[in-house]
Coordinates of C-alpha atoms in Angstrom, one line a residue:
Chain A
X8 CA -148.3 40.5 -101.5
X9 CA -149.5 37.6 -102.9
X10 CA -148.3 36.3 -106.0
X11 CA -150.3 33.2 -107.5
X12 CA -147.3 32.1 -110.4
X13 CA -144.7 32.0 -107.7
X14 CA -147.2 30.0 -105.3
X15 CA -147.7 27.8 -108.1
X16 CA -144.4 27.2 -108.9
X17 CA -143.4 26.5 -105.3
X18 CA -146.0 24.3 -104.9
X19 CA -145.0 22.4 -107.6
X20 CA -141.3 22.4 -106.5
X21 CA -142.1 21.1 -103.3
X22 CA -144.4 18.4 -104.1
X23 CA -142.5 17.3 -106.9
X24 CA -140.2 14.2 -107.5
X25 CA -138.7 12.7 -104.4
X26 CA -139.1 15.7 -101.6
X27 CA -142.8 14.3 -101.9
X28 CA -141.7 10.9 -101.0
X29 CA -140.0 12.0 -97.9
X30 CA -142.9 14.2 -97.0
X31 CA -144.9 11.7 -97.1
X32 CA -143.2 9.4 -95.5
X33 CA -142.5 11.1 -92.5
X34 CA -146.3 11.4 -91.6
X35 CA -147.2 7.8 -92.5
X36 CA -144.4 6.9 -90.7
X37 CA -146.1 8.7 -86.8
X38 CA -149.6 7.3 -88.1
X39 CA -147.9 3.8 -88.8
X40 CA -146.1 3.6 -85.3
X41 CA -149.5 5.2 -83.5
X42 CA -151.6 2.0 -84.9
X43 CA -149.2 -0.1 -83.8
X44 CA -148.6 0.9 -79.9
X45 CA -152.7 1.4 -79.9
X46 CA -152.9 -2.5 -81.4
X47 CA -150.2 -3.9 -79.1
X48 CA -151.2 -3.2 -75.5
X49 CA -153.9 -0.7 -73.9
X50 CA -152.7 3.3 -74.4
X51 CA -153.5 6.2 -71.4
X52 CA -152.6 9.4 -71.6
X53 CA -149.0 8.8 -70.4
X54 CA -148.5 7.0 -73.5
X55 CA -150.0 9.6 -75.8
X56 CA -148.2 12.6 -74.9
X57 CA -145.1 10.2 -74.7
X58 CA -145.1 9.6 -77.9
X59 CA -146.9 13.1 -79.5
X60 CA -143.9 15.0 -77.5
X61 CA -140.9 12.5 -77.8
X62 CA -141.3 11.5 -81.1
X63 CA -143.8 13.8 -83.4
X64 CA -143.0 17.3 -81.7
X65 CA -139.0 16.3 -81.2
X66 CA -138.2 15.1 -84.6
X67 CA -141.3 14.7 -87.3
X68 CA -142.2 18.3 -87.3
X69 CA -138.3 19.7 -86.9
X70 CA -137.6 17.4 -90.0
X71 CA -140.8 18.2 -92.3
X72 CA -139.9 21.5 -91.6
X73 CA -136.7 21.4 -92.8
X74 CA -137.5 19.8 -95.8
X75 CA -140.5 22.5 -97.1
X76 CA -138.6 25.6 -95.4
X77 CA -135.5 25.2 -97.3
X78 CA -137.0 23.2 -100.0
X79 CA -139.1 26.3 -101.0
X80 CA -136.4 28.0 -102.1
X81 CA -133.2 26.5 -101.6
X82 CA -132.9 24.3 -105.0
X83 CA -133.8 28.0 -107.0
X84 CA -130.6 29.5 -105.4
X85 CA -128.7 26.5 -106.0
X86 CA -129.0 25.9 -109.6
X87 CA -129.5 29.3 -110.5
X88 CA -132.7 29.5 -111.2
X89 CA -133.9 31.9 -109.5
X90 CA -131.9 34.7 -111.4
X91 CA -135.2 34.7 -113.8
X92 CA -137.9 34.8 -111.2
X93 CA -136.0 38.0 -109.3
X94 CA -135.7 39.1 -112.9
X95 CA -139.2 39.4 -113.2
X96 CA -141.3 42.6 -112.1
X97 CA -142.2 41.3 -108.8
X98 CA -141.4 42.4 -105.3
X99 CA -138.3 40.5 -103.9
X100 CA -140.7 40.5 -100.4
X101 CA -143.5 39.1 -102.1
X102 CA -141.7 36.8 -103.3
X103 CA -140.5 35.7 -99.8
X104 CA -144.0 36.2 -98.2
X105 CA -145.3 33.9 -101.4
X106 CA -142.9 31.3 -100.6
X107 CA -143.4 31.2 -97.1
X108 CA -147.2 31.2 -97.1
X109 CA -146.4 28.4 -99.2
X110 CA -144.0 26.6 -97.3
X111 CA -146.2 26.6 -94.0
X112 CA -149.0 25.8 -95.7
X113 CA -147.7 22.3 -96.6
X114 CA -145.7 22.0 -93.2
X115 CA -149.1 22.9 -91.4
X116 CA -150.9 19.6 -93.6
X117 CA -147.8 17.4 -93.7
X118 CA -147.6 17.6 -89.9
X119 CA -150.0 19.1 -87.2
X120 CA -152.9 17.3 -89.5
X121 CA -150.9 13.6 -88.8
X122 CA -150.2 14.4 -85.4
X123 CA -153.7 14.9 -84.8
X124 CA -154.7 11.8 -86.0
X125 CA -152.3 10.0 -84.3
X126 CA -153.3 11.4 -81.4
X127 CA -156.8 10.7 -82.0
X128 CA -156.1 6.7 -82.4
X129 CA -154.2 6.8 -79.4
X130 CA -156.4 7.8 -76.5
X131 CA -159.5 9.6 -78.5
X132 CA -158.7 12.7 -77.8
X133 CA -159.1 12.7 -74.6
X134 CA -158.2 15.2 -72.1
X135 CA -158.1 17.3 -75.7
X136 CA -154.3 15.9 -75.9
X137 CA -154.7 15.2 -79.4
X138 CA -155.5 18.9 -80.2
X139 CA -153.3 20.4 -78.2
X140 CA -150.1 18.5 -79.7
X141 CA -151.8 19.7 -83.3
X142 CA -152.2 23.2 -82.4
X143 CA -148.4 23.2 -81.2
X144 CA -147.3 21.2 -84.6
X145 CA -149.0 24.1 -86.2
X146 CA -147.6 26.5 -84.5
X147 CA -144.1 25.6 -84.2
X148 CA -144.3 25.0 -88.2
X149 CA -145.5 28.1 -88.6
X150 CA -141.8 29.2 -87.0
X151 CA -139.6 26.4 -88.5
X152 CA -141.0 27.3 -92.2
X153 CA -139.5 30.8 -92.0
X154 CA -136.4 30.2 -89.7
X155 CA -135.5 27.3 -92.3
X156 CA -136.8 29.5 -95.6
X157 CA -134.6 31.9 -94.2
X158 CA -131.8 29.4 -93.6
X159 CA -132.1 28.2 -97.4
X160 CA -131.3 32.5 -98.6
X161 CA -128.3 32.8 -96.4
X162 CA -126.4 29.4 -96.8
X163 CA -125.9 26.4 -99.8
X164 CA -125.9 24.1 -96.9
X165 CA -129.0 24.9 -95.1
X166 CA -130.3 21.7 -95.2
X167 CA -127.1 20.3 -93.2
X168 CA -127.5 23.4 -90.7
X169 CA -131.0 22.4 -90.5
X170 CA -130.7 19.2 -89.4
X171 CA -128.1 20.1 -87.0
X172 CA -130.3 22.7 -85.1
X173 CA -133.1 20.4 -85.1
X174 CA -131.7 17.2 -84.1
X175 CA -128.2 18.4 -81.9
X176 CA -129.5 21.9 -80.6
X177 CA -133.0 20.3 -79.9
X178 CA -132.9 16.7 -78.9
X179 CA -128.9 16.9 -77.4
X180 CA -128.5 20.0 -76.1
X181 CA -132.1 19.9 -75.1
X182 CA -131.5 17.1 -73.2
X183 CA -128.2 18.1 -71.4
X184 CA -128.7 21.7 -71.1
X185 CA -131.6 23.2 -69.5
X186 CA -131.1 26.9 -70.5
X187 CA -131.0 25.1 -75.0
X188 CA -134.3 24.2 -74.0
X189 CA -136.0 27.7 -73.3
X190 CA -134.3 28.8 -77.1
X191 CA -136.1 26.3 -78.7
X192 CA -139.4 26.7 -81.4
X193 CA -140.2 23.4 -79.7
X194 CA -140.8 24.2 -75.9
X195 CA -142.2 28.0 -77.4
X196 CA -145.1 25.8 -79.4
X197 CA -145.4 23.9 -76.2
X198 CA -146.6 26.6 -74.2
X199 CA -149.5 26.5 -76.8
X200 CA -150.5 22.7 -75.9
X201 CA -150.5 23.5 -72.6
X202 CA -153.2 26.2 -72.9
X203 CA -154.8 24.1 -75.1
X204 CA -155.0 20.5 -72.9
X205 CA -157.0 19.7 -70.5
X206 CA -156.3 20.3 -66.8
X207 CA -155.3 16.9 -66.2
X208 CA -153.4 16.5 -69.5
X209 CA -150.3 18.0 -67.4
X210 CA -148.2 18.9 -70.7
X211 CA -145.7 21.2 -69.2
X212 CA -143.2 24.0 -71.5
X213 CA -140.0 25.5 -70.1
X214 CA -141.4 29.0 -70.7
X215 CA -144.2 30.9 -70.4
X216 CA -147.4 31.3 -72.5
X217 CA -146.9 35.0 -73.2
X218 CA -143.2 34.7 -73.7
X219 CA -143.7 31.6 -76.1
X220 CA -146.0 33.5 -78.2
X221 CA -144.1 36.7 -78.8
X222 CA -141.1 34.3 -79.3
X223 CA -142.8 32.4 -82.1
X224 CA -144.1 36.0 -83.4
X225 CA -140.6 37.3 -83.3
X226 CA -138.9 34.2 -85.0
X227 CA -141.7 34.0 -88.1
X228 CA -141.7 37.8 -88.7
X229 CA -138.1 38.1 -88.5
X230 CA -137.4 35.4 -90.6
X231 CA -139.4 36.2 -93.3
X232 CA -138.0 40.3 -93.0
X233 CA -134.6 39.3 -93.2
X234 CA -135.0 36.6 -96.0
X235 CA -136.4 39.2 -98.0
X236 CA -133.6 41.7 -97.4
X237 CA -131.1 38.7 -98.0
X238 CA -133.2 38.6 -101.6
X239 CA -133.2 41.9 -102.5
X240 CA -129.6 42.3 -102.0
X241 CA -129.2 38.9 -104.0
X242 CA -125.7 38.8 -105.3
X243 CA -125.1 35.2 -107.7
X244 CA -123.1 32.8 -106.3
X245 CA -120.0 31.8 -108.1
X246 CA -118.7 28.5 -108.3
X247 CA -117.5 27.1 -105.3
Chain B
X29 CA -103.8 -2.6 -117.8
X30 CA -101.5 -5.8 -116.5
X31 CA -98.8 -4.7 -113.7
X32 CA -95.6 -5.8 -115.8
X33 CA -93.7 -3.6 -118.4
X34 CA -94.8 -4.9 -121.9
X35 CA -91.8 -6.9 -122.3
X36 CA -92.9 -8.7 -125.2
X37 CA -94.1 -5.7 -127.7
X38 CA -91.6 -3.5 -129.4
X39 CA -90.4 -0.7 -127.4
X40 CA -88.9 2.5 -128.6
X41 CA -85.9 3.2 -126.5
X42 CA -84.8 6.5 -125.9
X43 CA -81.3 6.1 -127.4
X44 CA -83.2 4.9 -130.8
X45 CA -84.3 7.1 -133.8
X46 CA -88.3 7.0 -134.0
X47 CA -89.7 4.7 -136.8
X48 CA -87.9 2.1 -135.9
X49 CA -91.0 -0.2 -134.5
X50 CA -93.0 -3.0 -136.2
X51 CA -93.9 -2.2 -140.5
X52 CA -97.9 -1.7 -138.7
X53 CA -97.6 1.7 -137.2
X54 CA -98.5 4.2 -139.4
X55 CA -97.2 7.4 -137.9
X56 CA -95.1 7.2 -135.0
X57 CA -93.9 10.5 -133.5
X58 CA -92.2 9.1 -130.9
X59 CA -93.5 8.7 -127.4
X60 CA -92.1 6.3 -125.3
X61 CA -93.2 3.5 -123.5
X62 CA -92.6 4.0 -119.3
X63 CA -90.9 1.2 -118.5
X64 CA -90.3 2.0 -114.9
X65 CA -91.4 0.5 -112.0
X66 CA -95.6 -0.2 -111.7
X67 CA -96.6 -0.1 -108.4
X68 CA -100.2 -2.3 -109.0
X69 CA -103.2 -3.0 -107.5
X70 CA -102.0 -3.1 -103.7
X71 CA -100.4 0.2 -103.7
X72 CA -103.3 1.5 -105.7
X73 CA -106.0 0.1 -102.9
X74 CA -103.8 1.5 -99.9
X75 CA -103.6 5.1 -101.8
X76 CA -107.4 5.2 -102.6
X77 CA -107.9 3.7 -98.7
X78 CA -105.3 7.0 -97.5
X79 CA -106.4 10.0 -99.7
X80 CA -110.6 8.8 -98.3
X81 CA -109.2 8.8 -94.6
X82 CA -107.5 12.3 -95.1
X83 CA -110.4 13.7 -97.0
X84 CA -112.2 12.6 -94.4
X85 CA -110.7 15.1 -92.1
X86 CA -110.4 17.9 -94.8
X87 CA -106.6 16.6 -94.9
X88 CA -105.6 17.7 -98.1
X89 CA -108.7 19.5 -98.9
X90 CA -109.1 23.6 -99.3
X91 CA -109.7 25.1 -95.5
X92 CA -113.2 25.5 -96.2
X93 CA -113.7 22.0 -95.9
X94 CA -111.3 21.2 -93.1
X95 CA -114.0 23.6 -91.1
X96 CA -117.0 20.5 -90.5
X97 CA -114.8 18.0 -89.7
X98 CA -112.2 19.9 -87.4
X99 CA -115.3 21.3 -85.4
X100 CA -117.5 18.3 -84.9
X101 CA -113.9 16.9 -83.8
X102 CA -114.2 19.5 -81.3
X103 CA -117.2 19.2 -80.0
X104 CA -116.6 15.4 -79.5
X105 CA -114.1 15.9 -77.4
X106 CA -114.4 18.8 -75.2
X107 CA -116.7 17.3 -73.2
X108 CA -114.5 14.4 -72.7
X109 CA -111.9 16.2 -71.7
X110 CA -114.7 18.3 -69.3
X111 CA -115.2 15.4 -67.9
X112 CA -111.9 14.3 -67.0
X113 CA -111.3 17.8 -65.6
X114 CA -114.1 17.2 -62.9
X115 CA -112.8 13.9 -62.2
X116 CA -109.6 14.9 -61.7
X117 CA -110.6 18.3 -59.5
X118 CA -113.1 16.8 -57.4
X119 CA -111.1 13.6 -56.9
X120 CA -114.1 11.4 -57.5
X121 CA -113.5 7.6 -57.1
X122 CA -114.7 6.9 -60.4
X123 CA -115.8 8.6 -63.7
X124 CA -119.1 9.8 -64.4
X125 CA -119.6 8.8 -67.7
X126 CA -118.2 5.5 -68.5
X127 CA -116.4 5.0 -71.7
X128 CA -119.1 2.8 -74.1
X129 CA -121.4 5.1 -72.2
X130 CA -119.8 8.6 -74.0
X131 CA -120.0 7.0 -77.3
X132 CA -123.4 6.5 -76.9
X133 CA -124.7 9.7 -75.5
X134 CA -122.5 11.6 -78.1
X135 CA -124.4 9.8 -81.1
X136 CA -126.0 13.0 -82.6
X137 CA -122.7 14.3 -83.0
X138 CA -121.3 11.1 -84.6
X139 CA -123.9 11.1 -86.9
X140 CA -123.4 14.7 -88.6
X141 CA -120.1 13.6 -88.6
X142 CA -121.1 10.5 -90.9
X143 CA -124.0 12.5 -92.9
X144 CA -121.1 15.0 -93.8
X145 CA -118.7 12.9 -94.4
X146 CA -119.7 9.9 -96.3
X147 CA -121.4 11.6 -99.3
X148 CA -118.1 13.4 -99.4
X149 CA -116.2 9.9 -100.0
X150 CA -118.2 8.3 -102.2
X151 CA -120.8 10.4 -104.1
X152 CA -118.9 13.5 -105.4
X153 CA -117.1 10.2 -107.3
X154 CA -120.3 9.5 -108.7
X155 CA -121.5 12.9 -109.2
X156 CA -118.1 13.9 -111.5
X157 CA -118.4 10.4 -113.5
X158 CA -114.6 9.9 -112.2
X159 CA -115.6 6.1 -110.8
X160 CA -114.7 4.4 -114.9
X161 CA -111.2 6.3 -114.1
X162 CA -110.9 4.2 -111.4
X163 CA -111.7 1.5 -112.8
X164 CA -109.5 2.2 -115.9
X165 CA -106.7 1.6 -113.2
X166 CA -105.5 -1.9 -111.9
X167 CA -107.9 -1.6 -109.2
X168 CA -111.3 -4.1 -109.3
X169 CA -114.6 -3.3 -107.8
X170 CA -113.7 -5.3 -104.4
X171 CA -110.8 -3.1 -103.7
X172 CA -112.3 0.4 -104.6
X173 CA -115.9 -0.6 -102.2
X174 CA -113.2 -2.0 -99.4
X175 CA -111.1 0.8 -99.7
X176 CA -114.2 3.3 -99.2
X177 CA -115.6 1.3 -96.6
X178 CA -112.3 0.7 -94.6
X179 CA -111.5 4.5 -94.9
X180 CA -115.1 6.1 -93.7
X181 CA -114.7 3.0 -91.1
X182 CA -111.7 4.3 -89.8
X183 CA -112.3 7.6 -89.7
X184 CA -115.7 7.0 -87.7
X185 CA -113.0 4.3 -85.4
X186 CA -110.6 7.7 -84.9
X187 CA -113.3 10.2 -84.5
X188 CA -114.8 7.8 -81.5
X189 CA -111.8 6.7 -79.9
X190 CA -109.8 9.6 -79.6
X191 CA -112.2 10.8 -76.9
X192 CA -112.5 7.5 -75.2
X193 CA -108.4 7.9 -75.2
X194 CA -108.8 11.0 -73.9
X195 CA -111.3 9.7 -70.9
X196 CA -108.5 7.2 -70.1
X197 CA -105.7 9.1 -70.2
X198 CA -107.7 10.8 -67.8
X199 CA -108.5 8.8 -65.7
X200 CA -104.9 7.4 -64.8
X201 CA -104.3 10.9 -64.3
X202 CA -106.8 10.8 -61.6
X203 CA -105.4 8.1 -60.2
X204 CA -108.4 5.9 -61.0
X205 CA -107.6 1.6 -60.5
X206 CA -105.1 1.0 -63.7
X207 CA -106.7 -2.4 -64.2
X208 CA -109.9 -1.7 -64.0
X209 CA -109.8 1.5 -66.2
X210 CA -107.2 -0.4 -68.9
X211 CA -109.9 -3.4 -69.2
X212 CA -112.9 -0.6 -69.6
X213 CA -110.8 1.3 -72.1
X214 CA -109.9 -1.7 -74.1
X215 CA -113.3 -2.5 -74.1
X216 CA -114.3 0.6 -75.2
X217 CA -112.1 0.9 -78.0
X218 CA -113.9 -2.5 -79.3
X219 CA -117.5 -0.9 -79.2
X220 CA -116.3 1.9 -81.3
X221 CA -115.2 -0.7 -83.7
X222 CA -118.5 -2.2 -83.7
X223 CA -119.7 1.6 -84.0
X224 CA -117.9 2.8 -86.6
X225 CA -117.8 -0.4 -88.9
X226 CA -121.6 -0.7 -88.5
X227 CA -122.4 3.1 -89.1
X228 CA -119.9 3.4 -91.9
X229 CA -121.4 0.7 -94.3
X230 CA -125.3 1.8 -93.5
X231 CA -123.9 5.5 -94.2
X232 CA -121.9 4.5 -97.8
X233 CA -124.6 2.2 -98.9
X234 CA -127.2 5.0 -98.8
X235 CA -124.7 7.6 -99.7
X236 CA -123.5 5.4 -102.8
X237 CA -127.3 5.5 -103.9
X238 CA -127.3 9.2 -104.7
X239 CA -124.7 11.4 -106.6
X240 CA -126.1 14.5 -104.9
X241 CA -124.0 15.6 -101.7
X242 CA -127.4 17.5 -99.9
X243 CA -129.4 14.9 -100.7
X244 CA -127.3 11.9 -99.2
X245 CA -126.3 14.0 -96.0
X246 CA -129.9 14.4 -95.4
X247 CA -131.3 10.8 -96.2
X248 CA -128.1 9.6 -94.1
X249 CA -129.1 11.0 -91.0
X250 CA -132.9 10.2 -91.3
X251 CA -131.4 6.6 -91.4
X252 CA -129.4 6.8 -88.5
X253 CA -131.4 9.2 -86.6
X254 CA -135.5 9.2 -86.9
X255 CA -135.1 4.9 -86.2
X256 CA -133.5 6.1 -82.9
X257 CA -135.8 8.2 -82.2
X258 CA -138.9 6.5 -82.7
X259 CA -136.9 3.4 -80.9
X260 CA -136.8 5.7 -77.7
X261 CA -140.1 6.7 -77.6
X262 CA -141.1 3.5 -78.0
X263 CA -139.1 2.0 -75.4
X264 CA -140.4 4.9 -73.5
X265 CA -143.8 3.7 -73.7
X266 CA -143.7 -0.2 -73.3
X267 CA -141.7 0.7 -70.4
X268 CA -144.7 2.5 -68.9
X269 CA -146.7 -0.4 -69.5
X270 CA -144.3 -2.5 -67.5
X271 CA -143.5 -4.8 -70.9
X272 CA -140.0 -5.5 -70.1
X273 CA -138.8 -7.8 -72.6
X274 CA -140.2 -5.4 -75.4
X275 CA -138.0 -3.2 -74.7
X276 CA -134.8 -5.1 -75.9
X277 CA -136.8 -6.5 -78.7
X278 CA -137.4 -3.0 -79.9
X279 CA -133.4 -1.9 -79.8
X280 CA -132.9 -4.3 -82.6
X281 CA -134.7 -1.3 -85.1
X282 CA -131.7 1.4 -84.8
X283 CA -128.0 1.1 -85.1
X284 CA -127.7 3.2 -82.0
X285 CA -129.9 0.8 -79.9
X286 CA -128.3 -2.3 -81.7
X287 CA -124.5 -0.7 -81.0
X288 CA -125.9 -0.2 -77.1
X289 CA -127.6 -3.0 -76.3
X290 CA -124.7 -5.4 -77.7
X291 CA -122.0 -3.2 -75.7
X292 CA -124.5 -3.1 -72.6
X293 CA -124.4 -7.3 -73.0
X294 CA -120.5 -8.1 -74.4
X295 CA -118.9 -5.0 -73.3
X296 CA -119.1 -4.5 -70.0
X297 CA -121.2 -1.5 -70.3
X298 CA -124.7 0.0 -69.1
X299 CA -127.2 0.9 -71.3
X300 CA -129.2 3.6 -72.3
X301 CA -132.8 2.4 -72.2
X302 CA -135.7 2.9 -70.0
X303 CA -134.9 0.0 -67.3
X304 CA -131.4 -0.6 -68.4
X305 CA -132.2 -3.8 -67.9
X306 CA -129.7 -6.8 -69.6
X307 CA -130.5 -8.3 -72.8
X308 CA -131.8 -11.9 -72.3
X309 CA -129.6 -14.7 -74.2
X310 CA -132.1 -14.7 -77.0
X311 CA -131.8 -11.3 -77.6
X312 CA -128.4 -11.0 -77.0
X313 CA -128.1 -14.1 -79.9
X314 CA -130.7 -11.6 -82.0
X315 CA -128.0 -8.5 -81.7
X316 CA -125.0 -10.2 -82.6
X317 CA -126.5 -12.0 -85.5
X318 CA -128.5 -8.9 -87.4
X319 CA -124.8 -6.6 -86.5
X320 CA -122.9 -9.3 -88.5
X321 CA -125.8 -9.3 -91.1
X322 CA -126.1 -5.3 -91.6
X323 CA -122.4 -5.3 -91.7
X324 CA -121.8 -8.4 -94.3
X325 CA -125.3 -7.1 -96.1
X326 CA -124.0 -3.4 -96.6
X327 CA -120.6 -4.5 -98.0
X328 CA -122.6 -6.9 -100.5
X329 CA -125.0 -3.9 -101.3
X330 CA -121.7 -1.8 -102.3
X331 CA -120.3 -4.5 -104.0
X332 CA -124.1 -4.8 -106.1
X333 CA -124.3 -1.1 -107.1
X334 CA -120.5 -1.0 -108.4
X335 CA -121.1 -3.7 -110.8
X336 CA -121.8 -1.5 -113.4
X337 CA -119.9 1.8 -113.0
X338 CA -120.9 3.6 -116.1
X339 CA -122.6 5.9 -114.1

């Protein structure tokens, strides 16, 4: 299921050229910001999960995901490309699975790994806070790589759609209604912090453990089935 | 290409026999000079200025692309008009949101809006190499970046206000205090000129730096947006630590915070951060100056990547 040319090749297109830029900029950007509320006055754990949950979970993840989830495969599609990869004698879900594995691989480094450390110069880790935000980055990467891989097989614009579930669904709608926030990868990863933090940590989810977990489950496996059925029944796009 | 007729070079008139010009042209088969009216550089400016603010819509455009536009409209105002419904059925004494207030809390909105649009004015020019055209005609540089900027700057001013319109047109149907709600209104419709004239040079300056649509949408709202967020968490957290002056000092890092705290201030309007406390006159100063700044700075930008258009 594994293909090591197509890993290769996805690599390369993600880590290529400007995409890189932004992908690292993102992360340096939480670290950045973390050193600087640490330097300015003294940081509790109010503070940490404050800025872990408002700003890393809300909007760095969402966004790095959106750039490696479509990025995997979204440029192929668009400029035709990836007529000779389907063309070769591979399997169109291996492909997909390749690409994914891929894809979560560097949203996994380029976001639950900065999260941590931000975390970590925060408060220390304490009240395992730190770990727990990381193990929900992880997680909810994990779910945004395939929704958005998926995303970048069924439309041209999938960055735009993207951004729009990850910034107005999320963060508005979040915000206004309280029935967006239990459909959102977000608050499912959450559940996953609060298992993980301490007692006194107090990071709360708007859904249940069990619930968050099948959720995630059911949102990476799906993803990845249908983005291979979209790929196998690949028809070219003409012009628009 | 000068604006008058060429009155001083031969011209073949139609009633003439061709061949009849000057012993240097070589072949002449006969095309005529137009020697009608030429409509020159203003009319050219207030065309490129129209066909941007339509296309801003989809106005003119195929239906596919009248879809974005027409439903981000949509959802931009619904709610406005949701909330003039309650008003008006529960006979409240005044509104619940106020109107600076909506344009604030609807900011996600306006920004798609911007990311789509903005690429769609200026870099699909770039992308076709059709800006030497332009330039070809009587236009100059100053008139094709202030006809851009005037055009995405009114369609962001239209997009805004209309729902602010719609809050006060519901609220004198609710019977609400005319002056009151006339002064607020008129107040409002000046923060969305600050919004929209703000927004709309930050989102052409970066969208004039790329020819590729995806790419400027996306780098547009990772402007607008990830400074507001961070901005909120921020404020979120110096609030906590009881730093209250911070906390305006920090709105001065995202045009949402900068458009909020100034209408907050000068407008007569609450704001959205942690205390809601007022600016202090230093701050206040600080606001003004860096709007007046991005603005003036993100025309001058425009200006600096038209001067050569080859591309």
């Amino acid at each position: 299921m594994f293909n090591k040319t197509v890993a290769r090749l996805t690599y390369k297109a993600l880590l290529g050229r400007r995409r890189a830029l932004l992908l690292c900029a993102l992360p340096l950007l939480l670290i950045v910001v973390a050193v600087a509320v640490r330097l300015l006055g003294d940081v509790d754990d109010d503070v940490t999960k404050q800025l872990l949950g408002g700003f890393a979970m809300a909007t760095i993840v969402p966004l790095i995901g959106v750039v490696a989830g479509t990025g995997a495969i979204g440029p192929e599609i668009d400029d035709g490309s990836v007529v000779y990869l389907l063309a070769k004698p591979a399997r169109r879900s291996s492909i997909v699975v390749t690409k994914l594995l891929v894809a979560i691989g560097v949203t996994v480094v380029f976001s639950a790994v900065p999260t941590f450390v931000a975390g970590y110069v925060l408060n220390g880790d304490s009240q395992q806070i730190a770990s727990a935000y990381a193990v929900a980055a992880a997680a909810a990467s994990v779910a945004y790589s395939a929704l958005f891989l998926l995303l970048g097989t069924v439309s041209r614009h999938a960055v735009v759609i993207g951004l729009v579930y990850a910034l107005i669904w999320e963060a508005l709608f979040g915000n206004l209604v309280p029935g967006a926030r239990e459909l959102s990868v977000q608050q499912w990863a959450l559940t996953l912090a609060q298992k993980v933090g301490g007692s006194g940590a107090g990071i709360t989810s708007e859904v249940g453990t069990a619930t968050g977990v099948t959720l995630l489950v059911v949102a990476t496996v799906g993803g990845a089935w249908y983005a291979s059925r979209r790929l196998r029944a690949f028809t070219l796009a003409g012009e628009e | 290409m000068s604006p008058e007729p060429h009155a001083t070079t031969p011209v073949a008139t139609p009633g003439k026999p061709p061949g009849q010009r000057g012993e240097d042209v070589i072949h002449n088969i006969g095309y005529r000079n137009y020697d009608g009216p030429r409509l020159g550089r203003g009319y050219a400016r207030t065309s490129l200025f129209e066909q941007s603010l339509r296309g801003a819509y989809g106005l003119g455009r195929s239906a596919k692309s009248k879809v974005l536009p027409m439903l981000l409209f949509a959802v931009m105002c619904v709610p406005a008009a949701i909330v003039v419904a309650v008003t008006v059925f529960t006979k409240a004494k005044e509104m619940p949101v106020h109107y600076n207030e909506y344009v604030i809390l609807m900011q996600p909105v306006i920004g798609v809006y911007i990311a789509a649009m903005a690429p769609q004015a200026v870099s699909l020019d770039l992308r076709f190499r059709v800006v030497p055209l332009y330039f070809s005609r009587p236009i100059e540089r100053g008139d094709y970046v202030g006809a851009k900027y005037a055009a995405l700057s009114a369609a962001i001013f239209v997009f805004t206000a209309t729902s602010v319109l719609i809050l006060y047109v519901g609220a004198l149907l609710a019977k609400l205090d005319f002056g009151d709600e006339t002064k607020g209104f008129a107040l409002g419709l000046v923060c969305c000129l600050v919004f929209s004239v703000l927004h709309g040079g930050i989102a052409l300056t970066v969208a004039a730096a790329t020819p590729r649509r995806g790419f400027g949408v996306a780098a547009i709202i990772a402007v607008l947006t990830i400074p507001y967020m961070l901005v909120s968490a921020l404020q979120g957290i110096v609030a906590s630590q009881d730093n209250t002056s911070a906390i305006g000092w920090l709105g001065l890092a995202s045009p949402g915070s900068l458009v909020d705290g100034l209408q907050s201030k000068l407008l007569g309007g609450d704001n959205a951060f942690p205390r809601g406390e007022d600016l202090t006159a230093a701050q206040t100063s600080a606001y003004a100056l860096l709007t007046v700044v991005l603005i003036a700075g993100t025309y001058a930008l425009l200006l600096r990547r038209y001067r050569k258009a080859g591309l």
